[in-house]
Short mmCIF file of C-alpha atoms in Angstrom, two decimals:
data_model
loop_
_atom_site.label_atom_id
_atom_site.label_comp_id
_atom_site.label_asym_id
_atom_site.label_seq_id
_atom_site.Cartn_x
_atom_site.Cartn_y
_atom_site.Cartn_z
CA UNK N 1 81.80 175.07 279.53
CA UNK N 2 85.56 175.13 279.47
CA UNK N 3 88.08 176.87 277.27
CA UNK N 4 87.01 175.05 274.09
CA UNK N 5 83.80 176.47 272.55
CA UNK N 6 81.48 173.79 271.21
CA UNK N 7 80.70 174.21 267.49
CA UNK N 8 77.03 174.28 266.45
CA UNK N 9 75.94 171.65 263.88
CA UNK N 10 74.49 173.14 260.69
CA UNK N 11 71.55 170.68 260.54
CA UNK N 12 68.62 170.27 262.91
CA UNK N 13 69.28 166.49 263.09
CA UNK N 14 72.88 167.24 264.09
CA UNK N 15 71.79 169.77 266.71
CA UNK N 16 69.34 167.24 268.12
CA UNK N 17 72.09 164.59 268.21
CA UNK N 18 74.52 166.89 269.99
CA UNK N 19 71.87 167.96 272.52
CA UNK N 20 71.11 164.28 273.29
CA UNK N 21 74.81 163.52 273.71
CA UNK N 22 75.30 166.45 276.09
CA UNK N 23 72.17 165.59 278.05
CA UNK N 24 72.94 161.86 278.45
CA UNK N 25 76.66 161.33 277.74
CA UNK N 26 76.63 158.01 279.58
CA UNK N 27 74.33 156.61 276.90
CA UNK N 28 76.36 157.80 273.92
CA UNK N 29 78.86 156.04 271.67
CA UNK N 30 81.53 158.20 270.02
CA UNK N 31 83.24 156.65 267.00
CA UNK N 32 86.23 157.83 264.99
CA UNK N 33 88.08 156.85 261.85
CA UNK N 34 91.88 156.84 262.32
CA UNK N 35 93.76 158.14 259.23
CA UNK N 36 92.74 161.70 258.34
CA UNK N 37 90.56 161.98 261.46
CA UNK N 38 92.69 161.19 264.53
CA UNK N 39 95.93 161.17 262.50
CA UNK N 40 97.13 163.42 259.68
CA UNK N 41 97.28 161.87 256.17
CA UNK N 42 100.96 161.40 255.28
CA UNK N 43 102.61 160.17 252.03
CA UNK N 44 103.89 157.00 253.76
CA UNK N 45 101.09 155.28 255.73
CA UNK N 46 103.70 153.63 257.98
CA UNK N 47 104.61 157.08 259.27
CA UNK N 48 101.05 157.99 260.32
CA UNK N 49 100.66 158.78 264.00
CA UNK N 50 97.75 160.09 266.06
CA UNK N 51 97.64 163.87 266.47
CA UNK N 52 99.56 164.68 269.69
CA UNK N 53 96.35 165.99 271.26
CA UNK N 54 94.19 162.99 270.30
CA UNK N 55 94.94 160.60 273.17
CA UNK N 56 94.79 163.29 275.89
CA UNK N 57 91.45 164.58 274.54
CA UNK N 58 90.01 161.07 274.12
CA UNK N 59 91.21 160.19 277.62
CA UNK N 60 89.16 163.09 279.01
CA UNK N 61 86.02 162.32 277.03
CA UNK N 62 85.96 158.49 276.99
CA UNK N 63 85.24 157.96 280.72
CA UNK N 64 82.18 160.28 280.45
CA UNK N 65 80.44 158.41 277.60
CA UNK N 66 79.08 154.87 277.24
CA UNK N 67 81.92 153.91 274.91
CA UNK N 68 84.56 155.26 272.54
CA UNK N 69 85.55 153.30 269.43
CA UNK N 70 88.09 153.75 266.64
CA UNK N 71 86.79 152.19 263.40
CA UNK N 72 89.49 151.84 260.78
CA UNK N 73 90.47 150.01 257.61
CA UNK N 74 93.88 149.34 259.17
CA UNK N 75 94.59 146.17 261.12
CA UNK N 76 93.47 146.88 264.71
CA UNK N 77 96.92 146.22 266.17
CA UNK N 78 98.53 148.76 263.77
CA UNK N 79 95.98 151.46 264.69
CA UNK N 80 96.59 150.75 268.40
CA UNK N 81 100.35 151.09 267.90
CA UNK N 82 100.24 154.19 265.69
CA UNK N 83 97.57 155.74 267.91
CA UNK N 84 99.42 155.13 271.17
CA UNK N 85 96.16 153.80 272.65
CA UNK N 86 97.50 150.84 274.67
CA UNK N 87 97.80 151.59 278.38
CA UNK N 88 96.71 155.24 277.99
CA UNK N 89 95.09 156.59 281.15
CA UNK N 90 91.31 156.99 280.84
CA UNK N 91 91.17 154.82 277.71
CA UNK N 92 90.58 151.44 279.39
CA UNK N 93 87.09 151.34 277.81
CA UNK N 94 88.36 152.06 274.26
CA UNK N 95 87.61 149.55 271.50
CA UNK N 96 89.43 149.52 268.15
CA UNK N 97 87.51 147.88 265.31
CA UNK N 98 90.12 147.15 262.63
CA UNK N 99 89.79 146.06 258.99
CA UNK N 100 86.33 147.70 258.84
CA UNK N 101 85.16 145.81 261.93
CA UNK N 102 86.50 142.34 261.07
CA UNK N 103 89.00 142.68 263.95
CA UNK N 104 88.37 143.93 267.48
CA UNK N 105 90.88 145.09 270.10
CA UNK N 106 89.74 145.89 273.65
CA UNK N 107 91.87 148.22 275.78
CA UNK N 108 90.52 146.64 278.97
CA UNK N 109 92.04 143.24 278.21
CA UNK N 110 94.50 144.04 275.43
CA UNK N 111 92.95 141.08 273.58
CA UNK N 112 92.63 140.98 269.79
CA UNK N 113 89.87 139.03 268.04
CA UNK N 114 90.58 138.40 264.37
CA UNK N 115 89.23 136.08 261.66
CA UNK N 116 91.23 133.72 259.46
CA UNK N 117 92.70 135.47 256.37
CA UNK N 118 90.63 135.22 253.17
CA UNK N 119 92.51 133.03 250.61
CA UNK N 120 91.89 135.64 247.90
CA UNK N 121 94.20 138.14 249.63
CA UNK N 122 97.37 136.07 249.07
CA UNK N 123 96.32 135.35 245.47
CA UNK N 124 95.78 139.06 244.75
CA UNK N 125 99.09 139.97 246.35
CA UNK N 126 100.94 137.53 244.10
CA UNK N 127 99.37 139.00 240.96
CA UNK N 128 99.45 142.70 241.86
CA UNK N 129 102.98 143.64 240.72
CA UNK N 130 102.30 142.31 237.20
CA UNK N 131 98.93 144.11 237.03
CA UNK N 132 100.52 147.42 238.11
CA UNK N 133 103.29 147.02 235.56
CA UNK N 134 100.85 146.16 232.78
CA UNK N 135 98.96 149.41 233.45
CA UNK N 136 102.10 151.53 233.72
CA UNK N 137 101.61 152.24 237.40
CA UNK N 138 104.66 150.64 239.02
CA UNK N 139 106.63 153.92 239.39
CA UNK N 140 105.87 155.46 242.81
CA UNK N 141 102.85 153.21 243.38
CA UNK N 142 103.12 151.44 246.71
CA UNK N 143 101.59 148.13 247.85
CA UNK N 144 100.70 147.84 251.53
CA UNK N 145 100.27 144.36 253.01
CA UNK N 146 97.53 144.60 255.65
CA UNK N 147 97.57 140.89 256.41
CA UNK N 148 93.85 140.36 255.76
CA UNK N 149 93.70 142.96 252.98
CA UNK N 150 96.05 144.64 250.51
CA UNK N 151 96.12 148.33 249.59
CA UNK N 152 97.56 150.10 246.55
CA UNK N 153 98.62 153.70 247.28
CA UNK N 154 99.10 156.21 244.45
CA UNK N 155 99.95 159.28 246.58
CA UNK N 156 103.67 158.96 245.70
CA UNK N 157 103.11 158.41 241.96
CA UNK N 158 104.06 161.17 239.49
CA UNK N 159 100.38 161.91 238.79
CA UNK N 160 98.58 160.47 241.85
CA UNK N 161 94.98 161.10 240.72
CA UNK N 162 95.46 159.91 237.15
CA UNK N 163 97.21 156.74 238.38
CA UNK N 164 94.38 156.15 240.86
CA UNK N 165 91.75 156.45 238.10
CA UNK N 166 93.76 154.27 235.70
CA UNK N 167 93.99 151.45 238.25
CA UNK N 168 90.33 151.40 239.31
CA UNK N 169 89.01 149.05 236.59
CA UNK N 170 91.94 146.57 236.52
CA UNK N 171 91.99 146.31 240.33
CA UNK N 172 88.22 145.77 240.41
CA UNK N 173 88.65 142.95 237.90
CA UNK N 174 91.52 141.43 239.91
CA UNK N 175 89.56 141.62 243.18
CA UNK N 176 86.44 140.12 241.63
CA UNK N 177 88.42 137.19 240.25
CA UNK N 178 89.48 136.25 243.79
CA UNK N 179 86.24 136.98 245.66
CA UNK N 180 87.36 140.33 247.07
CA UNK N 181 85.96 143.86 246.78
CA UNK N 182 87.69 147.20 246.20
CA UNK N 183 87.34 149.97 248.79
CA UNK N 184 88.47 153.30 247.28
CA UNK N 185 89.92 155.99 249.55
CA UNK N 186 92.04 159.11 249.34
CA UNK N 187 94.53 158.04 246.64
CA UNK N 188 94.33 154.43 247.82
CA UNK N 189 92.49 151.38 246.45
CA UNK N 190 92.09 148.59 248.98
CA UNK N 191 91.31 145.01 248.00
CA UNK N 192 89.61 143.20 250.88
CA UNK N 193 87.07 140.49 251.72
CA UNK N 194 83.40 141.50 251.33
CA UNK N 195 80.82 141.64 254.11
CA UNK N 196 82.22 144.20 256.50
CA UNK N 197 82.17 147.97 256.23
CA UNK N 198 82.31 150.77 258.75
CA UNK N 199 78.51 151.10 258.67
CA UNK N 200 77.98 147.45 259.64
CA UNK N 201 80.70 147.74 262.31
CA UNK N 202 79.24 150.95 263.79
CA UNK N 203 75.63 149.72 263.76
CA UNK N 204 76.56 146.43 265.45
CA UNK N 205 78.63 148.30 268.03
CA UNK N 206 75.85 150.78 268.85
CA UNK N 207 73.41 147.88 269.29
CA UNK N 208 75.86 145.87 271.41
CA UNK N 209 76.51 148.77 273.78
CA UNK N 210 72.83 149.71 274.02
CA UNK N 211 73.74 153.31 273.17
CA UNK N 212 70.94 155.83 272.66
CA UNK N 213 73.03 158.47 270.86
CA UNK N 214 75.95 158.21 268.44
CA UNK N 215 78.61 160.59 267.12
CA UNK N 216 80.84 159.51 264.24
CA UNK N 217 83.79 161.40 262.74
CA UNK N 218 85.50 160.46 259.47
CA UNK N 219 87.19 161.95 256.42
CA UNK N 220 87.17 159.43 253.57
CA UNK N 221 84.97 157.46 251.17
CA UNK N 222 85.09 154.43 253.49
CA UNK N 223 83.36 156.58 256.11
CA UNK N 224 80.29 157.12 253.90
CA UNK N 225 78.99 153.71 255.06
CA UNK N 226 79.27 154.84 258.69
CA UNK N 227 77.51 158.13 257.84
CA UNK N 228 74.70 156.14 256.19
CA UNK N 229 74.48 153.93 259.30
CA UNK N 230 74.05 156.99 261.54
CA UNK N 231 71.36 158.31 259.17
CA UNK N 232 69.52 154.95 259.42
CA UNK N 233 69.83 154.96 263.22
CA UNK N 234 68.41 158.51 263.28
CA UNK N 235 65.43 157.29 261.25
CA UNK N 236 64.92 154.66 263.99
CA UNK N 237 64.91 157.36 266.67
CA UNK N 238 68.56 157.19 267.77
CA UNK N 239 69.94 160.77 267.66
CA UNK N 240 73.31 161.14 265.95
CA UNK N 241 75.99 163.61 264.91
CA UNK N 242 78.02 163.30 261.68
CA UNK N 243 81.42 164.99 261.74
CA UNK N 244 83.65 165.46 258.69
CA UNK N 245 87.35 165.93 259.41
CA UNK N 246 88.09 168.98 257.22
CA UNK N 247 88.06 167.09 253.97
CA UNK N 248 88.61 169.06 250.82
CA UNK N 249 89.59 165.83 249.06
CA UNK N 250 86.30 164.04 249.80
CA UNK N 251 83.49 166.54 249.29
CA UNK N 252 80.67 163.92 249.49
CA UNK N 253 81.39 163.51 253.18
CA UNK N 254 81.48 167.25 253.88
CA UNK N 255 78.10 167.67 252.14
CA UNK N 256 76.47 165.06 254.38
CA UNK N 257 78.09 166.15 257.64
CA UNK N 258 76.38 168.05 260.46
CA UNK N 259 79.74 169.52 261.44
CA UNK N 260 82.91 170.07 259.39
CA UNK N 261 86.05 170.56 261.47
CA UNK N 262 89.58 171.43 260.40
CA UNK N 263 91.21 167.99 260.06
CA UNK N 264 92.65 166.02 263.01
CA UNK N 265 93.45 169.26 264.89
CA UNK N 266 89.76 170.20 264.57
CA UNK N 267 88.69 166.74 265.74
CA UNK N 268 90.92 167.15 268.83
CA UNK N 269 89.34 170.57 269.48
CA UNK N 270 85.89 169.00 269.21
CA UNK N 271 86.83 166.17 271.61
CA UNK N 272 88.17 168.72 274.10
CA UNK N 273 85.03 170.86 273.77
CA UNK N 274 82.81 167.82 274.33
CA UNK N 275 84.87 166.77 277.37
CA UNK N 276 84.46 170.32 278.75
CA UNK N 277 80.73 170.38 278.02
CA UNK N 278 79.70 167.01 279.45
CA UNK N 279 79.97 167.43 283.17
CA UNK N 280 78.21 164.17 283.95
CA UNK N 281 79.87 160.78 284.16
CA UNK N 282 78.64 157.53 282.72
CA UNK N 283 75.74 156.07 284.72
#
């Protein structure tokens, strides 16, 4: 062990998952959400950047495991840019699954695979300003164009939580009209095409890599699907560890986690501790 002590999961399933990861790191997939997990939550999503320790810690751990993946609601290319992942030493095996797995960026090739935009996204975008105005939410509410999805942020509104709650029903109705779904997050409502979530993305990735152990760290409601996927994999005999990135805003995640760490800084500490603890390299 190095200078970073490894935290002990509070559940027996989590302890079993961690033991399996430490015993056979070369057969493990480690997956991470981006915002709130590898990067601090900030009022303006365009200003989000990976924690300064994230890339160095990932660069130490990634070569020792089967694969490392970032699974995010952001477009993959944005997460790569804000994360500083491109060309980072030790991260040539990193994969970024963007827009809940609809997009895939591979560090090894720098190639991005992305689907055609859903026609409902442009339709929703055209109608959104009027819907926000009708429900008295235009002041401080911010629309983010994600290309293949659109997000409404209420963090800058005068009463962020009340605005968020007030917009839930009208945005659900708008999304439904155009064949989209609403993904709620921490003071953000995202309208996006159905069919992909972080659970689907993580499960497919674990199967594709042939991993025998999985660790996933997240902080938001969108990560519940990934937590559920790890729980299903555990029921199939694939050990797993669920990590919650110090979320006081999303208590459901903390309740289901095997480990709760103190936000992105805690995630970086965990990555460093894992890198210290796994002496072996990938087979």
